[in-house]
Amino acid sequence: MTILTTPTLIHLGKIELAVTSTSKSGSIISGGTTYLRHEDHIHTTNEAADVQHVTSNTVSESDICTKKVRKQRNQQHKVVLDRIEILPNDSNALNTKVLCFIPIISTDHNSTALDVMHTWGKRCDKLVFASNATDSDIGAIKVDIPTEDWAHLWQKQRETMRHIWQEYGKEYDWFLKADLDTYVIMENLKAYLASEEIQSKKDQPLILGRRVSRREEKWYQGFDHNKTLVDEFLKTSHNKFHYTMGGAGYVMNQKYMETFYESIDEQFCLSSEQEMTFPEDVGINFCMGNLGIFPYNTRDELGRERFHLRSPEALFNVDGTDKSAWLYKVHRDVGGIKGGADCCSPASITFHHVKGPGALYDFERMIYCK
């Protein structure tokens, strides 16, 4: 039998659900949909269930911390994460408003998108999922593009950023793009954004992330139809292409977003149909590079990286002297790359390739539940 109750608002990450009841198993019923608690996910079902009155049912930090790390992490992983410090946030950091946006598809709505919401995403001032379907429960917007697949991420990125600037441009100070397998330490990001180093440059367009460089690698192979565009860019960039790796996440200030928005349909911003399959990180940095706007060096005072394009164990095992390695080639013009414990700054902000069931929750436990 179902017992109807007065709706109660509860928080699931960054969303609120009007809860009318719960099942005996502790599941949540809202708007006719049942949200089942299972391990670290909240899944949905349309199956009817006996329910009882809701008193309190939230996904809190203590809920996550009471569980152990389920996946056995190797020693290198632990060495890196044990060195990470959660930086204190002063009033300037706390008042720094960050909108986070992540490209997804509708099949992610009730799985990996929820993992983000219940871990690092809950610390964003606003979390937006750019999807192929609207879903108000998770804050997903539908981005209308002709082709919805991972080969057209630049096309999706352009329209996502257009929408975000139109809707939220003046409400937030910074705009963070991340992936579903990115983990972000928001306190460290806000502390960095509020630092004197970054604040002294806040009036100029800024993009902050994992800066890499391409030289002889043919990053411009897709420009066969417009060689003049490449030639002009190479003159501006002194024959080097510096860009921010997408998976490591990158954050843009208002000035950067506004400049991109004003230029988005220009030819040098890769607006033609032939250019829509460019990688999104290449696309945005090529666009802005034509305006003389290049990624900022985000390393700490000892040259250690803050934004990471791999998992901790992969970074620990990097051989920074292997000249044949791709990682060596893309870092040689921007300060090189180190392995071991010095791979990562104690003030690290992001890690990428955080994959597998419960991986984001494991990160949450290892960083916040010490």
CSV table of C-alpha atoms in Angstrom, one decimal:
chain,number,residue,atom,x,y,z
A,1,MET,CA,0.0,0.0,0.0
A,2,THR,CA,1.2,3.5,-0.8
A,3,ILE,CA,1.0,6.2,1.9
A,4,LEU,CA,0.8,9.7,0.4
A,5,THR,CA,2.7,12.4,2.2
A,6,THR,CA,3.3,16.2,2.0
A,7,PRO,CA,6.1,16.7,-0.5
A,8,THR,CA,9.5,17.2,1.1
A,9,LEU,CA,12.5,18.8,-0.7
A,10,ILE,CA,15.7,16.8,-0.5
A,11,HIS,CA,19.1,17.4,-2.0
A,12,LEU,CA,20.8,15.0,-4.4
A,13,GLY,CA,24.0,16.6,-5.3
A,14,LYS,CA,23.0,19.9,-7.0
A,15,ILE,CA,19.3,19.0,-7.5
A,16,GLU,CA,16.3,19.1,-5.4
A,17,LEU,CA,13.5,16.5,-5.7
A,18,ALA,CA,10.0,17.0,-4.4
A,19,VAL,CA,9.7,13.7,-2.5
A,20,THR,CA,6.2,12.3,-1.9
A,21,SER,CA,7.3,9.0,-0.4
A,22,THR,CA,9.9,6.3,0.0
A,23,SER,CA,9.9,2.6,-0.3
A,24,LYS,CA,10.7,0.2,2.6
A,25,SER,CA,14.1,-0.3,1.0
A,26,GLY,CA,14.9,3.4,1.3
A,27,SER,CA,14.2,4.3,-2.3
A,28,ILE,CA,12.9,7.8,-3.2
A,29,ILE,CA,9.7,8.4,-5.1
A,30,SER,CA,9.4,11.8,-6.9
A,31,GLY,CA,7.1,12.8,-9.6
A,32,GLY,CA,6.1,9.2,-10.3
A,33,THR,CA,9.7,8.0,-10.7
A,34,THR,CA,11.4,5.8,-8.1
A,35,TYR,CA,15.1,6.4,-7.4
A,36,LEU,CA,16.7,3.2,-6.1
A,37,ARG,CA,19.7,3.4,-3.9
A,38,HIS,CA,22.3,0.8,-5.0
A,39,GLU,CA,26.0,1.0,-4.0
A,40,ASP,CA,27.0,4.6,-5.1
A,41,HIS,CA,24.5,5.2,-7.8
A,42,ILE,CA,20.8,6.3,-7.7
A,43,HIS,CA,19.0,4.4,-10.5
A,44,THR,CA,15.5,4.9,-11.7
A,45,THR,CA,12.7,2.4,-12.1
A,46,ASN,CA,9.0,2.6,-12.9
A,47,GLU,CA,8.1,-0.5,-10.8
A,48,ALA,CA,5.6,0.1,-8.1
A,49,ALA,CA,6.7,-0.4,-4.5
A,50,ASP,CA,5.3,-0.2,-1.0
A,51,VAL,CA,6.3,3.1,0.5
A,52,GLN,CA,6.5,5.0,3.8
A,53,HIS,CA,6.9,8.5,5.1
A,54,VAL,CA,10.1,10.3,4.3
A,55,THR,CA,12.1,11.7,7.3
A,56,SER,CA,15.6,12.2,5.9
A,57,ASN,CA,17.2,10.7,2.9
A,58,THR,CA,20.3,12.4,1.4
A,59,VAL,CA,23.6,11.6,-0.2
A,60,SER,CA,26.0,13.3,2.2
A,61,GLU,CA,29.8,13.3,2.6
A,62,SER,CA,29.4,11.0,5.6
A,63,ASP,CA,27.4,8.5,3.5
A,64,ILE,CA,30.4,8.3,1.1
A,65,CYS,CA,33.1,8.2,3.8
A,66,THR,CA,31.5,5.3,5.7
A,67,LYS,CA,32.3,3.0,2.8
A,68,LYS,CA,35.8,1.7,2.1
A,69,VAL,CA,37.6,2.2,-1.2
A,70,ARG,CA,36.3,-0.8,-3.1
A,71,LYS,CA,38.9,-1.0,-5.9
A,72,GLN,CA,42.4,-1.9,-4.7
A,73,ARG,CA,44.6,1.0,-5.7
A,74,ASN,CA,48.3,0.5,-6.3
A,75,GLN,CA,50.9,2.2,-4.1
A,76,GLN,CA,51.8,4.8,-6.8
A,77,HIS,CA,48.2,6.0,-6.8
A,78,LYS,CA,48.2,6.3,-3.0
A,79,VAL,CA,51.5,8.1,-2.9
A,80,VAL,CA,50.2,10.8,-5.3
A,81,LEU,CA,46.8,11.3,-3.6
A,82,ASP,CA,48.3,11.3,-0.1
A,83,ARG,CA,50.3,14.4,-1.1
A,84,ILE,CA,47.2,16.3,-2.2
A,85,GLU,CA,46.2,19.2,0.1
A,86,ILE,CA,42.7,20.6,0.3
A,87,LEU,CA,43.5,24.3,0.3
A,88,PRO,CA,41.5,26.6,2.7
A,89,ASN,CA,39.2,29.0,0.9
A,90,ASP,CA,39.2,32.7,2.1
A,91,SER,CA,36.2,35.0,1.5
A,92,ASN,CA,37.5,35.8,-2.0
A,93,ALA,CA,37.7,32.1,-3.0
A,94,LEU,CA,34.3,31.4,-1.5
A,95,ASN,CA,32.8,34.3,-3.4
A,96,THR,CA,34.3,33.1,-6.7
A,97,LYS,CA,31.4,31.6,-8.7
A,98,VAL,CA,32.1,28.7,-10.9
A,99,LEU,CA,29.8,27.1,-13.4
A,100,CYS,CA,30.8,23.6,-14.4
A,101,PHE,CA,29.6,22.0,-17.7
A,102,ILE,CA,30.1,18.5,-19.0
A,103,PRO,CA,29.2,17.0,-22.4
A,104,ILE,CA,27.1,13.8,-22.0
A,105,ILE,CA,24.5,11.8,-23.9
A,106,SER,CA,21.1,10.7,-22.5
A,107,THR,CA,22.3,7.2,-21.5
A,108,ASP,CA,24.6,8.9,-19.0
A,109,HIS,CA,21.7,10.6,-17.2
A,110,ASN,CA,21.0,7.9,-14.6
A,111,SER,CA,24.5,6.6,-14.2
A,112,THR,CA,27.8,8.5,-14.6
A,113,ALA,CA,26.2,11.9,-14.5
A,114,LEU,CA,24.8,11.1,-11.1
A,115,ASP,CA,28.3,10.0,-10.0
A,116,VAL,CA,29.6,13.5,-10.8
A,117,MET,CA,26.6,15.1,-9.0
A,118,HIS,CA,27.2,13.2,-5.8
A,119,THR,CA,31.0,13.7,-5.7
A,120,TRP,CA,32.9,16.8,-7.0
A,121,GLY,CA,30.0,18.3,-9.0
A,122,LYS,CA,28.1,19.2,-5.8
A,123,ARG,CA,30.7,21.8,-5.1
A,124,CYS,CA,30.1,23.7,-8.3
A,125,ASP,CA,28.1,26.8,-8.0
A,126,LYS,CA,26.1,25.5,-10.9
A,127,LEU,CA,26.4,22.2,-12.7
A,128,VAL,CA,25.2,21.9,-16.3
A,129,PHE,CA,25.2,18.7,-18.4
A,130,ALA,CA,25.2,19.3,-22.1
A,131,SER,CA,23.2,16.4,-23.5
A,132,ASN,CA,21.1,15.4,-26.5
A,133,ALA,CA,18.0,15.4,-24.2
A,134,THR,CA,16.6,17.7,-21.6
A,135,ASP,CA,16.5,16.4,-18.0
A,136,SER,CA,15.6,18.8,-15.3
A,137,ASP,CA,16.3,16.3,-12.6
A,138,ILE,CA,20.0,16.5,-13.3
A,139,GLY,CA,20.2,19.9,-14.9
A,140,ALA,CA,20.8,18.5,-18.4
A,141,ILE,CA,20.1,20.8,-21.4
A,142,LYS,CA,19.5,19.7,-24.9
A,143,VAL,CA,22.1,21.0,-27.3
A,144,ASP,CA,20.7,21.0,-30.8
A,145,ILE,CA,23.4,19.8,-33.3
A,146,PRO,CA,22.8,17.9,-36.6
A,147,THR,CA,25.1,15.0,-35.5
A,148,GLU,CA,25.2,13.7,-31.9
A,149,ASP,CA,28.3,11.5,-31.5
A,150,TRP,CA,31.8,11.8,-30.0
A,151,ALA,CA,33.3,12.7,-33.4
A,152,HIS,CA,31.4,16.0,-33.3
A,153,LEU,CA,32.5,17.3,-29.9
A,154,TRP,CA,33.7,20.6,-31.3
A,155,GLN,CA,30.3,21.2,-32.8
A,156,LYS,CA,28.7,20.4,-29.5
A,157,GLN,CA,31.2,22.5,-27.6
A,158,ARG,CA,30.5,25.6,-29.7
A,159,GLU,CA,26.7,25.4,-29.2
A,160,THR,CA,27.1,24.6,-25.5
A,161,MET,CA,29.3,27.6,-24.8
A,162,ARG,CA,27.0,29.8,-26.9
A,163,HIS,CA,24.0,28.7,-24.8
A,164,ILE,CA,25.9,29.0,-21.5
A,165,TRP,CA,27.1,32.5,-22.3
A,166,GLN,CA,23.6,33.6,-23.4
A,167,GLU,CA,21.9,32.2,-20.3
A,168,TYR,CA,24.5,32.6,-17.5
A,169,GLY,CA,27.3,34.8,-18.8
A,170,LYS,CA,27.0,37.6,-16.3
A,171,GLU,CA,26.1,35.4,-13.3
A,172,TYR,CA,29.4,33.4,-12.9
A,173,ASP,CA,33.0,34.4,-12.8
A,174,TRP,CA,34.5,31.3,-14.3
A,175,PHE,CA,33.3,28.4,-16.5
A,176,LEU,CA,34.8,25.0,-16.1
A,177,LYS,CA,34.6,22.4,-18.8
A,178,ALA,CA,35.2,18.8,-17.7
A,179,ASP,CA,34.4,15.2,-18.8
A,180,LEU,CA,32.5,12.5,-17.0
A,181,ASP,CA,35.8,10.8,-16.1
A,182,THR,CA,37.4,14.0,-14.8
A,183,TYR,CA,37.7,14.6,-11.0
A,184,VAL,CA,37.9,18.2,-9.8
A,185,ILE,CA,39.0,19.4,-6.4
A,186,MET,CA,36.9,22.5,-6.3
A,187,GLU,CA,38.5,24.1,-3.2
A,188,ASN,CA,41.9,24.0,-4.9
A,189,LEU,CA,40.4,25.5,-8.1
A,190,LYS,CA,38.8,28.3,-6.2
A,191,ALA,CA,41.9,29.0,-4.2
A,192,TYR,CA,43.9,29.2,-7.4
A,193,LEU,CA,41.4,31.5,-9.1
A,194,ALA,CA,41.3,33.8,-6.1
A,195,SER,CA,45.1,33.9,-5.8
A,196,GLU,CA,47.0,37.1,-6.5
A,197,GLU,CA,48.7,35.5,-9.5
A,198,ILE,CA,45.4,35.0,-11.3
A,199,GLN,CA,43.5,38.0,-9.9
A,200,SER,CA,46.3,40.3,-11.3
A,201,LYS,CA,45.3,39.1,-14.8
A,202,LYS,CA,41.5,38.9,-14.4
A,203,ASP,CA,40.8,41.7,-16.9
A,204,GLN,CA,42.3,39.8,-19.8
A,205,PRO,CA,40.8,36.6,-21.4
A,206,LEU,CA,42.1,33.6,-19.5
A,207,ILE,CA,41.9,29.9,-20.1
A,208,LEU,CA,43.6,27.7,-17.4
A,209,GLY,CA,44.2,24.0,-17.8
A,210,ARG,CA,46.8,21.4,-18.8
A,211,ARG,CA,48.9,23.3,-21.3
A,212,VAL,CA,50.6,21.2,-24.0
A,213,SER,CA,52.2,22.0,-27.3
A,214,ARG,CA,52.2,20.4,-30.8
A,215,ARG,CA,55.1,21.0,-33.1
A,216,GLU,CA,55.8,18.6,-36.0
A,217,GLU,CA,52.7,16.5,-35.1
A,218,LYS,CA,50.2,17.2,-37.8
A,219,TRP,CA,47.5,18.6,-35.7
A,220,TYR,CA,46.3,20.6,-38.6
A,221,GLN,CA,45.7,17.7,-41.0
A,222,GLY,CA,42.0,18.5,-41.2
A,223,PHE,CA,42.7,21.9,-42.8
A,224,ASP,CA,43.5,20.7,-46.2
A,225,HIS,CA,40.5,22.7,-47.5
A,226,ASN,CA,41.9,25.9,-46.0
A,227,LYS,CA,45.7,26.1,-45.8
A,228,THR,CA,45.6,29.9,-45.6
A,229,LEU,CA,43.9,29.6,-42.2
A,230,VAL,CA,46.7,27.4,-40.9
A,231,ASP,CA,49.4,29.6,-42.3
A,232,GLU,CA,48.0,32.7,-40.6
A,233,PHE,CA,47.7,30.8,-37.3
A,234,LEU,CA,51.3,29.6,-37.5
A,235,LYS,CA,52.5,33.1,-37.9
A,236,THR,CA,50.5,34.3,-34.9
A,237,SER,CA,51.6,31.4,-32.8
A,238,HIS,CA,55.3,31.4,-33.9
A,239,ASN,CA,54.9,27.9,-35.5
A,240,LYS,CA,53.8,26.3,-32.2
A,241,PHE,CA,50.3,25.3,-31.2
A,242,HIS,CA,49.7,25.5,-27.4
A,243,TYR,CA,46.4,24.3,-26.2
A,244,THR,CA,44.6,22.9,-23.1
A,245,MET,CA,43.9,19.2,-23.0
A,246,GLY,CA,40.1,18.7,-22.8
A,247,GLY,CA,40.0,15.7,-20.5
A,248,ALA,CA,42.1,17.4,-17.8
A,249,GLY,CA,39.5,20.1,-17.7
A,250,TYR,CA,39.9,23.8,-18.4
A,251,VAL,CA,38.4,26.9,-16.8
A,252,MET,CA,37.7,30.2,-18.6
A,253,ASN,CA,36.9,33.6,-17.2
A,254,GLN,CA,34.1,35.9,-18.3
A,255,LYS,CA,36.3,37.8,-20.6
A,256,TYR,CA,37.4,34.7,-22.4
A,257,MET,CA,33.9,33.4,-22.7
A,258,GLU,CA,32.7,36.7,-24.1
A,259,THR,CA,35.5,37.0,-26.6
A,260,PHE,CA,34.8,33.4,-27.8
A,261,TYR,CA,31.1,34.1,-28.0
A,262,GLU,CA,31.6,37.2,-30.1
A,263,SER,CA,34.0,35.3,-32.5
A,264,ILE,CA,32.2,31.9,-32.6
A,265,ASP,CA,30.9,32.2,-36.2
A,266,GLU,CA,34.1,33.6,-37.7
A,267,GLN,CA,35.9,31.5,-40.1
A,268,PHE,CA,39.0,31.3,-37.9
A,269,CYS,CA,36.9,29.8,-35.2
A,270,LEU,CA,36.4,26.7,-37.4
A,271,SER,CA,32.7,27.4,-38.2
A,272,SER,CA,32.5,25.5,-41.5
A,273,GLU,CA,30.8,22.1,-41.8
A,274,GLN,CA,34.2,20.4,-42.7
A,275,GLU,CA,35.7,21.5,-39.4
A,276,MET,CA,33.0,20.3,-37.0
A,277,THR,CA,34.8,17.0,-36.3
A,278,PHE,CA,37.9,18.7,-34.8
A,279,PRO,CA,38.7,17.8,-31.2
A,280,GLU,CA,37.0,20.4,-29.0
A,281,ASP,CA,40.2,21.3,-27.1
A,282,VAL,CA,42.0,21.9,-30.4
A,283,GLY,CA,39.1,23.8,-31.7
A,284,ILE,CA,38.7,26.4,-28.9
A,285,ASN,CA,42.4,27.0,-28.6
A,286,PHE,CA,42.8,27.4,-32.4
A,287,CYS,CA,39.9,29.9,-32.5
A,288,MET,CA,41.3,32.0,-29.6
A,289,GLY,CA,44.9,31.6,-30.8
A,290,ASN,CA,44.0,33.5,-33.9
A,291,LEU,CA,43.2,36.4,-31.6
A,292,GLY,CA,46.5,36.1,-29.9
A,293,ILE,CA,45.0,34.5,-26.8
A,294,PHE,CA,46.9,31.4,-25.6
A,295,PRO,CA,46.7,29.1,-22.6
A,296,TYR,CA,48.3,30.3,-19.4
A,297,ASN,CA,51.0,28.4,-17.6
A,298,THR,CA,49.2,26.9,-14.6
A,299,ARG,CA,52.2,25.0,-12.9
A,300,ASP,CA,53.1,25.8,-9.3
A,301,GLU,CA,56.2,27.5,-8.1
A,302,LEU,CA,58.2,24.3,-8.4
A,303,GLY,CA,57.0,23.6,-11.9
A,304,ARG,CA,54.6,20.9,-10.9
A,305,GLU,CA,51.3,20.5,-12.8
A,306,ARG,CA,47.9,21.4,-11.3
A,307,PHE,CA,45.7,20.0,-14.1
A,308,HIS,CA,46.3,16.3,-15.0
A,309,LEU,CA,45.6,14.5,-18.2
A,310,ARG,CA,46.0,11.0,-16.7
A,311,SER,CA,45.2,9.1,-13.5
A,312,PRO,CA,47.6,9.3,-10.5
A,313,GLU,CA,49.2,5.9,-11.1
A,314,ALA,CA,49.8,6.7,-14.8
A,315,LEU,CA,51.3,10.0,-14.0
A,316,PHE,CA,53.6,8.5,-11.3
A,317,ASN,CA,55.0,6.0,-13.9
A,318,VAL,CA,55.7,8.6,-16.6
A,319,ASP,CA,59.3,8.6,-18.0
A,320,GLY,CA,59.9,12.3,-18.6
A,321,THR,CA,63.1,11.5,-20.5
A,322,ASP,CA,61.7,9.2,-23.2
A,323,LYS,CA,61.9,11.4,-26.3
A,324,SER,CA,59.9,8.9,-28.4
A,325,ALA,CA,56.9,9.1,-26.1
A,326,TRP,CA,53.9,11.3,-27.0
A,327,LEU,CA,53.8,12.8,-23.5
A,328,TYR,CA,57.4,13.9,-23.9
A,329,LYS,CA,56.7,15.5,-27.3
A,330,VAL,CA,53.7,17.5,-26.2
A,331,HIS,CA,55.4,18.8,-23.1
A,332,ARG,CA,58.9,19.6,-24.3
A,333,ASP,CA,58.0,23.2,-25.3
A,334,VAL,CA,56.1,23.9,-22.1
A,335,GLY,CA,58.5,22.8,-19.3
A,336,GLY,CA,58.7,19.1,-19.8
A,337,ILE,CA,56.9,16.4,-17.8
A,338,LYS,CA,57.9,14.6,-14.6
A,339,GLY,CA,57.0,11.2,-13.1
A,340,GLY,CA,57.2,10.0,-9.6
A,341,ALA,CA,55.9,11.9,-6.6
A,342,ASP,CA,56.8,15.2,-8.3
A,343,CYS,CA,54.3,14.5,-11.1
A,344,CYS,CA,51.6,16.5,-9.4
A,345,SER,CA,51.4,19.6,-7.3
A,346,PRO,CA,50.0,19.3,-3.7
A,347,ALA,CA,47.6,22.0,-4.9
A,348,SER,CA,46.4,19.8,-7.8
A,349,ILE,CA,43.0,20.7,-9.2
A,350,THR,CA,42.0,17.9,-11.7
A,351,PHE,CA,42.7,14.3,-12.6
A,352,HIS,CA,41.5,12.6,-15.8
A,353,HIS,CA,40.8,9.0,-16.7
A,354,VAL,CA,39.1,8.3,-13.4
A,355,LYS,CA,37.2,5.4,-14.9
A,356,GLY,CA,35.3,2.3,-13.7
A,357,PRO,CA,32.4,1.6,-11.4
A,358,GLY,CA,32.7,3.7,-8.2
A,359,ALA,CA,35.9,5.4,-9.4
A,360,LEU,CA,34.8,9.0,-8.6
A,361,TYR,CA,33.6,7.9,-5.2
A,362,ASP,CA,36.9,6.2,-4.5
A,363,PHE,CA,38.6,9.5,-5.3
A,364,GLU,CA,36.2,11.3,-3.0
A,365,ARG,CA,37.1,9.0,-0.2
A,366,MET,CA,40.8,9.1,-0.7
A,367,ILE,CA,40.9,12.9,-0.8
A,368,TYR,CA,38.2,14.0,1.6
A,369,CYS,CA,37.8,11.0,4.0
A,370,LYS,CA,41.4,10.9,5.3
